[in-house]
Amino acid sequence: MAASPAPRAVPSASPILEMRGITKAFPGVKALDTVNLAVRAGEIHAVCGENGAGKSTLMKVLSGVYPAGSYDGSILFDGEERRFSGIPDSEALGIIIIHQELALVPLLSIAENIFLGNEAASRFGLIDWPLAMARTRELLARVGLDEAPETLVTHLGVGKQQLVEIAKALSKKVRLLILDEPTASLNESDSAALLTLLEAFRQQGITSILISHKLNEIARVADSVTILRDGTSVETLPREAMLGPDGRLNEDRIIKGMVGRDLAHRYPPRESVAVGEPLLEVRNWSVRHPLHPDRLAVEDVSLTVRRGEVVGMAGLLGAGRTEFAMSLFGGAYGQRVAGEARLNGQPADLGSVERAIRAGLAYATEDRKGYGLVLHEDIRTNVSLANLPGVAAKGVIDEDRERAVAERYRERLRIRSSGIDQATVNLSGGNQQKVVLSKWLFADPDVLILDEPTRGIDVGAKYEIYAIINDLAAQGKGVLIISSEMPELLGMCDRILVMNRGRIVGELPAAEASQEAIMRAIVTSGG
């Protein structure tokens, strides 16, 4: 029998943190415009808004990443005005930020990462390793991570790495914990465990700021929510105002605050498009696991994507969906041991990324920062990267043509930026994803594989990306969407394929598809 949840701790009436009139500008862009934020001691305070609304920038101001003097406005902590010249200043007061991109050193141990820069020293000035290991065990027990302190971080999954970051924060006697999209890369069970941990911290009197696009997470744990839009603070809602009469989150109100308009439908209506002939046909596709040559990562997969069709691919974490996509797109994952692929009815040579693109296939990776973009290059360079012949004359890049192409896609996909010369690393997640899509649209493929196309993206930007997908189908392209969000697949796809343990274990037309039917296909296949 499940234990009853602990009663919700009552936050203090007095704020532990106040940010008043925070204004921060970058060249050509005002990221924050007189933003106000008040967080009560002992609460979980959610901050939400569209990508580019200024959430992460505001937290970087608070934590000293952007030092005093680089912004206007004031920060009060414990009722006193504070001016942080860097992260050490804010950490000295117990303000700890965990960024969306985890700041761990993969080839160091858990203990070394936890105390990096905060080493447990003996009276002789040397690192006291027995003390460090003992403290690490205590911290790991506190966050519920059953791993040895000597374990290298590179051997941990993303969920466990997130817990190491939180243990590191606890080692610094955290009073205000800031988590920027902490569950963006986690599966459902790891996300639920992390939220339970935040609730436990609230019981212990630790204050948390949670930045999240996932409204169900906000509904579960937040005591209040502040909504940002276009660099301004729209409103702060206490928990009783967040919830409707039925006790459920009033999503419509929060979404309207985020996007500035009512969003009556989460998924744009599809034009009636006659599904045509097969564009992509894969038969009996099997791929060897690169780290375990005696195992198959993808086994005997067959599928078809037709002209004008949006096909979904569902499955639990580790089902083999990404491995299949990467192996198909240039053999980037494992060695193919069997199978054939056809594009437009012809055998397709997909042995390299270049040949896959030339055959008419595109793959937008789930890891846009690691593999989808050259982050420190500008928008213009990233957009043209997959189709350099399209902006070249006699083998030389025509910069005027390249700029015109980038401007066209910037306008078409509504990429929010100071211009096409802005580095993609400085764009919000949603706008980075639009640059990835622009790159592949310019390559003009017949079939696009979109792997987690809206991960870490707000509801407004999601709607825009869904509209792009519908437009591609209307043009007669074939689209294969890999997504861990079942409502997304149900709302967008004509058919849904279910994958488990490297195999296709079910196929559901839209009229018969449901979350229950998808899970039934997984469970009955041994998942």
XYZ file of C-alpha atoms in Angstrom:
527
model
C 0.000 0.000 0.000
C 1.457 3.371 -1.018
C 2.319 5.779 1.762
C 0.228 8.933 2.045
C 2.027 12.039 0.784
C 3.447 14.344 3.434
C 1.319 17.436 4.121
C 2.357 20.454 2.056
C 4.659 22.705 4.042
C 3.384 26.266 4.450
C 5.880 28.789 3.055
C 6.807 31.847 5.066
C 4.830 35.018 4.387
C 8.053 36.987 4.091
C 10.227 36.817 0.950
C 13.705 35.363 1.079
C 14.367 36.902 -2.348
C 13.191 40.024 -4.153
C 14.333 41.104 -7.595
C 13.149 44.587 -8.454
C 13.117 46.255 -11.861
C 15.767 43.961 -13.379
C 16.719 45.132 -16.865
C 19.386 43.409 -18.941
C 20.331 44.162 -22.538
C 22.571 42.442 -25.077
C 23.650 44.014 -28.389
C 20.449 44.562 -30.323
C 18.211 42.755 -27.795
C 16.631 43.759 -24.463
C 16.438 40.382 -22.726
C 14.856 41.672 -19.490
C 12.743 44.792 -19.074
C 11.991 45.854 -15.463
C 11.289 42.312 -14.266
C 10.051 41.822 -10.701
C 10.208 38.542 -8.779
C 9.457 37.796 -5.119
C 10.060 34.330 -3.651
C 8.868 33.371 -0.171
C 11.116 31.450 2.186
C 10.467 27.694 2.064
C 8.383 27.622 -1.128
C 8.773 26.036 -4.540
C 8.359 28.967 -6.901
C 7.875 28.138 -10.581
C 8.978 30.480 -13.360
C 7.500 29.834 -16.774
C 7.344 31.536 -20.142
C 8.079 30.944 -23.794
C 11.611 30.252 -24.987
C 13.314 33.632 -25.131
C 11.049 35.126 -22.446
C 14.089 35.796 -20.222
C 13.832 33.034 -17.594
C 17.419 31.774 -17.794
C 18.788 35.313 -18.155
C 16.986 36.342 -14.959
C 18.488 33.387 -13.071
C 21.955 34.204 -14.392
C 21.547 37.726 -13.037
C 20.488 36.311 -9.669
C 23.376 33.839 -9.437
C 26.090 36.296 -10.495
C 26.786 34.772 -13.917
C 25.916 38.280 -15.104
C 27.618 40.400 -12.431
C 26.363 43.559 -10.782
C 26.929 46.497 -13.084
C 25.932 44.556 -16.200
C 22.230 45.093 -15.494
C 19.902 47.639 -13.898
C 17.692 46.961 -10.881
C 18.266 45.529 -7.427
C 18.438 42.136 -5.692
C 17.437 41.695 -2.059
C 18.242 38.467 -0.202
C 17.264 38.079 3.447
C 16.022 41.669 3.250
C 19.437 43.120 2.348
C 20.468 44.462 -1.054
C 23.139 42.272 -2.634
C 25.591 42.895 -5.451
C 27.134 39.695 -6.774
C 30.330 40.035 -8.807
C 30.339 36.334 -9.645
C 28.983 32.904 -8.755
C 31.161 32.543 -5.599
C 29.397 35.593 -4.098
C 25.913 34.127 -4.509
C 27.021 30.642 -3.427
C 28.460 32.103 -0.222
C 24.873 33.024 0.717
C 23.532 29.580 -0.252
C 22.115 30.539 -3.675
C 22.953 27.608 -5.954
C 21.966 27.298 -9.612
C 21.832 24.063 -11.610
C 21.822 24.897 -15.302
C 20.004 22.916 -17.978
C 23.404 21.850 -19.367
C 24.928 20.030 -16.406
C 28.330 21.310 -15.287
C 29.952 17.996 -14.356
C 33.346 16.654 -15.408
C 32.588 13.239 -16.964
C 35.955 11.609 -16.266
C 36.030 12.570 -12.594
C 34.313 10.557 -9.880
C 31.091 11.536 -8.145
C 33.028 12.616 -5.047
C 35.510 14.652 -7.086
C 32.675 16.425 -8.885
C 30.753 17.186 -5.698
C 33.725 18.826 -4.013
C 35.409 20.319 -7.085
C 36.424 23.829 -6.058
C 35.078 23.142 -2.570
C 37.489 20.427 -1.523
C 37.418 18.849 1.922
C 40.884 19.721 3.188
C 42.877 18.382 6.106
C 44.708 20.646 8.533
C 47.811 20.187 6.388
C 46.114 21.727 3.348
C 45.768 18.414 1.500
C 42.513 16.879 0.302
C 41.076 14.678 3.038
C 39.813 11.830 0.847
C 38.309 9.703 3.645
C 36.307 12.744 4.772
C 35.290 13.559 1.176
C 34.101 9.998 0.598
C 32.158 9.913 3.868
C 30.461 13.241 3.094
C 29.679 12.070 -0.433
C 27.944 8.955 0.898
C 25.842 11.133 3.216
C 24.887 13.478 0.371
C 24.072 10.640 -2.031
C 21.841 9.054 0.600
C 20.085 12.382 1.052
C 19.253 12.659 -2.659
C 18.461 8.945 -2.969
C 21.317 7.981 -5.299
C 22.652 4.478 -4.693
C 26.102 4.780 -6.270
C 29.643 4.495 -4.942
C 31.475 7.837 -4.501
C 34.297 6.485 -6.713
C 31.973 5.956 -9.724
C 32.931 8.049 -12.745
C 30.197 10.475 -13.780
C 30.518 9.331 -17.406
C 29.062 5.976 -16.323
C 25.866 7.586 -14.992
C 22.673 8.304 -16.886
C 21.307 11.834 -17.146
C 18.879 11.320 -14.258
C 21.631 10.237 -11.899
C 23.893 13.058 -13.071
C 21.121 15.485 -12.144
C 21.124 14.028 -8.627
C 24.902 14.473 -8.411
C 24.409 18.168 -9.249
C 21.843 18.457 -6.462
C 24.158 16.653 -4.020
C 26.838 19.156 -5.006
C 24.420 21.987 -4.192
C 23.658 20.436 -0.785
C 27.381 20.261 -0.044
C 27.432 24.065 -0.284
C 24.680 24.457 2.345
C 22.057 25.536 -0.161
C 19.258 27.840 0.990
C 17.844 28.794 -2.426
C 18.098 26.106 -5.113
C 17.531 27.207 -8.735
C 16.788 24.456 -11.255
C 16.664 25.427 -14.937
C 14.556 22.879 -16.866
C 15.791 20.008 -14.641
C 13.583 17.348 -16.234
C 14.000 18.322 -19.908
C 16.172 15.256 -20.619
C 14.689 12.874 -18.042
C 12.201 10.067 -18.492
C 8.932 10.053 -16.545
C 10.163 8.006 -13.578
C 13.335 10.084 -13.136
C 11.289 13.288 -13.442
C 8.834 12.104 -10.785
C 11.703 11.162 -8.450
C 13.275 14.601 -8.854
C 9.996 16.369 -8.059
C 9.569 14.179 -4.959
C 13.044 15.260 -3.871
C 12.107 18.933 -4.267
C 9.041 18.343 -2.104
C 11.273 16.761 0.544
C 13.578 19.786 0.435
C 10.563 22.046 0.980
C 9.769 20.077 4.140
C 13.361 20.771 5.238
C 12.946 24.527 4.680
C 14.951 24.798 1.455
C 13.526 27.303 -1.027
C 13.479 26.319 -4.718
C 12.970 28.155 -7.998
C 11.822 25.752 -10.704
C 12.006 26.795 -14.355
C 9.871 24.409 -16.378
C 7.786 24.221 -19.533
C 5.951 21.189 -18.172
C 2.721 22.487 -16.705
C 1.931 19.156 -15.033
C 5.128 19.524 -12.983
C 4.141 23.040 -11.948
C 0.705 21.787 -10.922
C 2.223 19.057 -8.780
C 4.832 20.932 -6.749
C 4.659 24.723 -7.141
C 3.347 26.991 -4.377
C 3.273 29.931 -6.789
C 4.227 30.732 -10.355
C 5.633 33.825 -12.047
C 4.964 34.174 -15.767
C 7.434 35.986 -18.035
C 6.707 37.148 -21.571
C 9.056 38.983 -23.933
C 11.435 39.884 -21.109
C 8.789 41.281 -18.756
C 7.050 39.834 -15.704
C 3.354 39.394 -16.535
C 1.975 38.199 -13.182
C 2.607 36.007 -10.169
C -0.105 33.554 -9.186
C -0.362 31.879 -5.767
C -1.289 28.211 -5.774
C -4.974 28.867 -5.148
C -5.124 31.083 -8.272
C -3.162 28.531 -10.350
C -5.798 25.869 -9.786
C -9.302 25.764 -11.182
C -12.495 24.866 -9.266
C -11.779 21.175 -9.849
C -8.366 21.458 -8.178
C -6.505 21.015 -11.475
C -4.066 23.488 -12.987
C -5.718 26.305 -14.921
C -3.536 25.700 -17.969
C -5.431 28.095 -20.230
C -4.713 31.053 -17.968
C -1.019 30.263 -17.694
C -0.665 29.635 -21.430
C -2.429 32.910 -22.231
C -0.014 34.703 -19.902
C 2.954 33.038 -21.613
C 1.976 33.597 -25.241
C -0.217 36.687 -24.912
C -3.239 35.088 -26.528
C -5.703 32.265 -26.063
C -4.447 28.958 -27.426
C -7.702 27.157 -28.023
C -6.013 24.185 -29.693
C -2.628 22.671 -28.807
C -2.282 21.218 -32.312
C -2.969 23.207 -35.487
C -5.617 21.809 -37.822
C -4.313 19.668 -40.682
C -5.251 20.409 -44.258
C -6.912 17.469 -45.946
C -4.020 15.898 -47.842
C -4.343 12.744 -49.900
C -1.672 10.335 -48.712
C 0.312 9.265 -51.749
C 2.854 6.700 -52.806
C 5.624 5.404 -50.519
C 8.572 7.780 -50.131
C 10.609 5.788 -47.593
C 10.518 2.010 -47.368
C 12.688 0.131 -44.875
C 12.703 -3.667 -44.846
C 14.174 -6.061 -42.263
C 16.597 -3.473 -40.904
C 18.974 -4.819 -38.221
C 21.898 -3.014 -36.627
C 24.562 -4.291 -34.250
C 25.039 -2.475 -30.936
C 28.363 -0.569 -31.165
C 29.340 -1.275 -27.526
C 27.985 -4.829 -27.392
C 28.733 -6.501 -30.750
C 26.899 -9.658 -29.690
C 23.615 -7.711 -29.400
C 21.334 -6.035 -31.905
C 20.311 -2.461 -31.105
C 17.766 -2.548 -33.950
C 16.233 -5.844 -35.018
C 14.260 -6.624 -38.164
C 12.538 -3.233 -38.428
C 10.256 -2.636 -41.412
C 8.254 0.523 -42.035
C 6.863 2.778 -44.748
C 6.376 6.551 -44.807
C 4.164 7.836 -47.625
C 3.915 11.162 -49.404
C 1.920 13.677 -47.336
C 1.930 11.455 -44.255
C 3.040 12.166 -40.680
C 4.053 8.914 -38.954
C 4.837 8.746 -35.253
C 7.207 6.419 -33.435
C 6.405 5.755 -29.772
C 8.340 3.772 -27.194
C 9.896 3.900 -23.762
C 13.394 5.233 -23.114
C 15.891 2.779 -24.615
C 13.382 1.273 -27.053
C 15.795 1.797 -29.972
C 14.021 4.627 -31.813
C 16.990 7.015 -31.939
C 19.365 4.144 -32.697
C 17.205 3.205 -35.679
C 17.086 6.784 -36.968
C 20.843 7.312 -36.609
C 21.638 3.990 -38.270
C 19.369 4.866 -41.184
C 20.820 8.355 -41.574
C 24.351 7.621 -42.698
C 25.072 4.658 -40.453
C 25.863 6.927 -37.526
C 24.898 4.235 -35.005
C 26.236 0.706 -35.132
C 26.942 -1.611 -38.048
C 24.050 -2.647 -40.270
C 23.922 -6.402 -40.549
C 20.752 -6.771 -42.622
C 18.038 -4.856 -44.411
C 17.445 -2.439 -47.254
C 16.024 1.051 -47.673
C 14.287 2.593 -50.674
C 13.519 6.259 -51.323
C 11.043 7.200 -54.050
C 10.890 3.562 -55.090
C 14.636 3.294 -55.720
C 17.289 1.500 -53.626
C 18.944 4.138 -51.445
C 22.621 4.289 -50.561
C 22.563 5.637 -46.992
C 26.113 4.656 -46.073
C 27.146 8.184 -45.094
C 25.395 11.357 -43.987
C 26.305 13.049 -47.273
C 24.830 10.184 -49.319
C 21.696 10.067 -47.135
C 21.095 13.780 -47.727
C 21.694 13.341 -51.433
C 19.162 10.475 -51.499
C 16.506 12.772 -50.007
C 16.619 11.928 -46.285
C 17.076 14.350 -43.369
C 17.414 13.683 -39.634
C 16.916 16.371 -36.976
C 18.654 14.956 -33.906
C 17.213 14.996 -30.386
C 20.491 16.601 -29.215
C 20.336 19.928 -31.014
C 23.166 21.458 -28.977
C 25.559 18.531 -29.338
C 24.871 17.369 -32.893
C 22.264 19.599 -34.528
C 24.053 22.950 -34.514
C 27.477 24.525 -34.597
C 26.634 26.594 -31.559
C 29.295 29.271 -31.827
C 28.579 29.907 -35.491
C 25.865 32.308 -36.556
C 22.371 31.553 -37.835
C 23.429 32.176 -41.434
C 26.164 29.534 -41.337
C 23.992 26.931 -39.623
C 21.082 27.310 -42.031
C 23.206 26.668 -45.126
C 25.354 23.905 -43.640
C 23.457 20.882 -45.010
C 23.151 22.326 -48.522
C 26.296 24.277 -49.329
C 25.888 23.760 -53.089
C 22.636 25.702 -52.742
C 24.546 28.861 -51.752
C 27.693 28.334 -53.835
C 28.811 29.473 -57.247
C 31.555 27.393 -58.891
C 32.441 25.795 -55.568
C 32.722 29.097 -53.659
C 30.181 30.276 -51.077
C 28.185 33.229 -52.386
C 27.688 35.236 -49.188
C 24.879 37.345 -50.641
C 22.967 34.210 -51.613
C 23.687 32.641 -48.221
C 22.413 35.735 -46.399
C 19.264 35.826 -48.513
C 18.544 32.169 -47.728
C 19.090 32.680 -43.997
C 16.861 35.777 -43.961
C 14.120 33.879 -45.793
C 14.076 31.066 -43.243
C 14.422 33.462 -40.322
C 11.226 35.185 -41.457
C 9.405 32.013 -42.500
C 10.017 30.198 -39.202
C 9.828 33.368 -37.092
C 13.252 32.895 -35.499
C 13.584 35.492 -32.754
C 17.068 36.972 -32.961
C 18.922 40.247 -33.415
C 19.693 39.115 -36.972
C 21.145 36.268 -39.014
C 24.628 37.081 -37.689
C 23.676 36.214 -34.100
C 25.467 33.151 -32.708
C 23.062 30.260 -32.217
C 24.461 29.614 -28.725
C 22.741 32.839 -27.631
C 19.301 31.811 -28.925
C 16.571 30.256 -26.794
C 15.922 26.521 -27.129
C 12.863 27.005 -29.306
C 14.683 29.312 -31.680
C 17.653 26.964 -31.834
C 15.243 24.207 -32.858
C 13.862 26.441 -35.598
C 17.405 26.935 -36.922
C 17.828 23.129 -37.010
C 14.582 22.820 -38.966
C 15.636 25.647 -41.291
C 18.829 23.776 -42.108
C 16.940 20.674 -43.129
C 14.178 22.541 -44.953
C 16.799 24.260 -47.074
C 18.283 20.853 -47.904
C 14.831 20.076 -49.429
C 14.549 16.387 -48.434
C 11.693 14.103 -49.391
C 11.554 12.529 -45.912
C 12.346 14.178 -42.577
C 12.971 12.217 -39.387
C 12.330 14.518 -36.423
C 13.722 13.113 -33.161
C 12.060 14.744 -30.114
C 11.390 17.917 -32.149
C 9.785 19.866 -29.268
C 11.842 18.691 -26.262
C 12.472 21.580 -23.869
C 10.285 23.959 -25.871
C 7.360 26.027 -24.595
C 3.775 25.596 -25.748
C 3.807 28.605 -28.074
C 6.936 27.497 -29.922
C 5.601 23.928 -30.037
C 2.506 25.129 -31.868
C 4.674 26.911 -34.442
C 6.780 23.784 -35.012
C 3.635 21.667 -35.360
C 2.425 24.112 -38.015
C 5.725 23.666 -39.881
C 5.292 19.873 -39.785
C 1.753 20.183 -41.164
C 3.023 22.451 -43.927
C 5.661 19.878 -44.876
C 2.986 17.183 -45.164
C 0.849 19.533 -47.271
C 3.835 19.959 -49.625
C 3.939 16.190 -50.108
C 6.888 15.479 -47.846
C 6.956 12.430 -45.583
C 7.573 13.047 -41.858
C 8.573 10.526 -39.193
C 8.274 11.923 -35.650
C 10.040 10.234 -32.739
C 8.590 11.565 -29.486
C 8.368 10.592 -25.828
C 5.262 12.770 -25.454
C 2.313 10.554 -26.308
C -0.187 13.464 -26.549
C 2.086 14.989 -29.188
C 2.032 11.819 -31.276
C -1.719 11.436 -30.842
C -2.329 15.054 -31.820
C -0.064 15.158 -34.881
C 0.224 11.763 -36.547
C -1.722 9.766 -39.138
C -0.257 6.494 -37.861
C 1.794 5.556 -34.814
C 4.413 2.805 -34.789
C 5.288 1.362 -31.381
C 8.873 0.281 -30.772
C 10.248 -1.827 -27.942
C 13.647 -3.457 -27.454
C 14.756 -2.556 -30.957
C 11.678 -3.985 -32.729
C 8.411 -2.605 -34.091
C 5.769 -4.230 -31.873
C 2.629 -2.416 -32.981
C 1.066 -0.093 -35.529
C -1.990 2.039 -34.780
C -3.959 4.239 -37.179
C -4.902 7.621 -35.709
C -8.531 6.582 -35.188
C -7.494 3.651 -32.969
C -4.537 5.214 -31.186
C -4.588 6.123 -27.490
C -2.056 6.235 -24.676
C -3.575 3.022 -23.302
C -3.306 1.240 -26.675
C 0.334 2.296 -27.051
C 1.249 1.075 -23.565
C -0.656 -2.158 -24.160
C 1.472 -2.825 -27.259
C 4.639 -2.252 -25.227
C 3.596 -4.371 -22.252
C 2.307 -7.310 -24.273
C 5.590 -7.389 -26.212
C 7.569 -7.944 -23.018
C 8.313 -4.303 -22.175
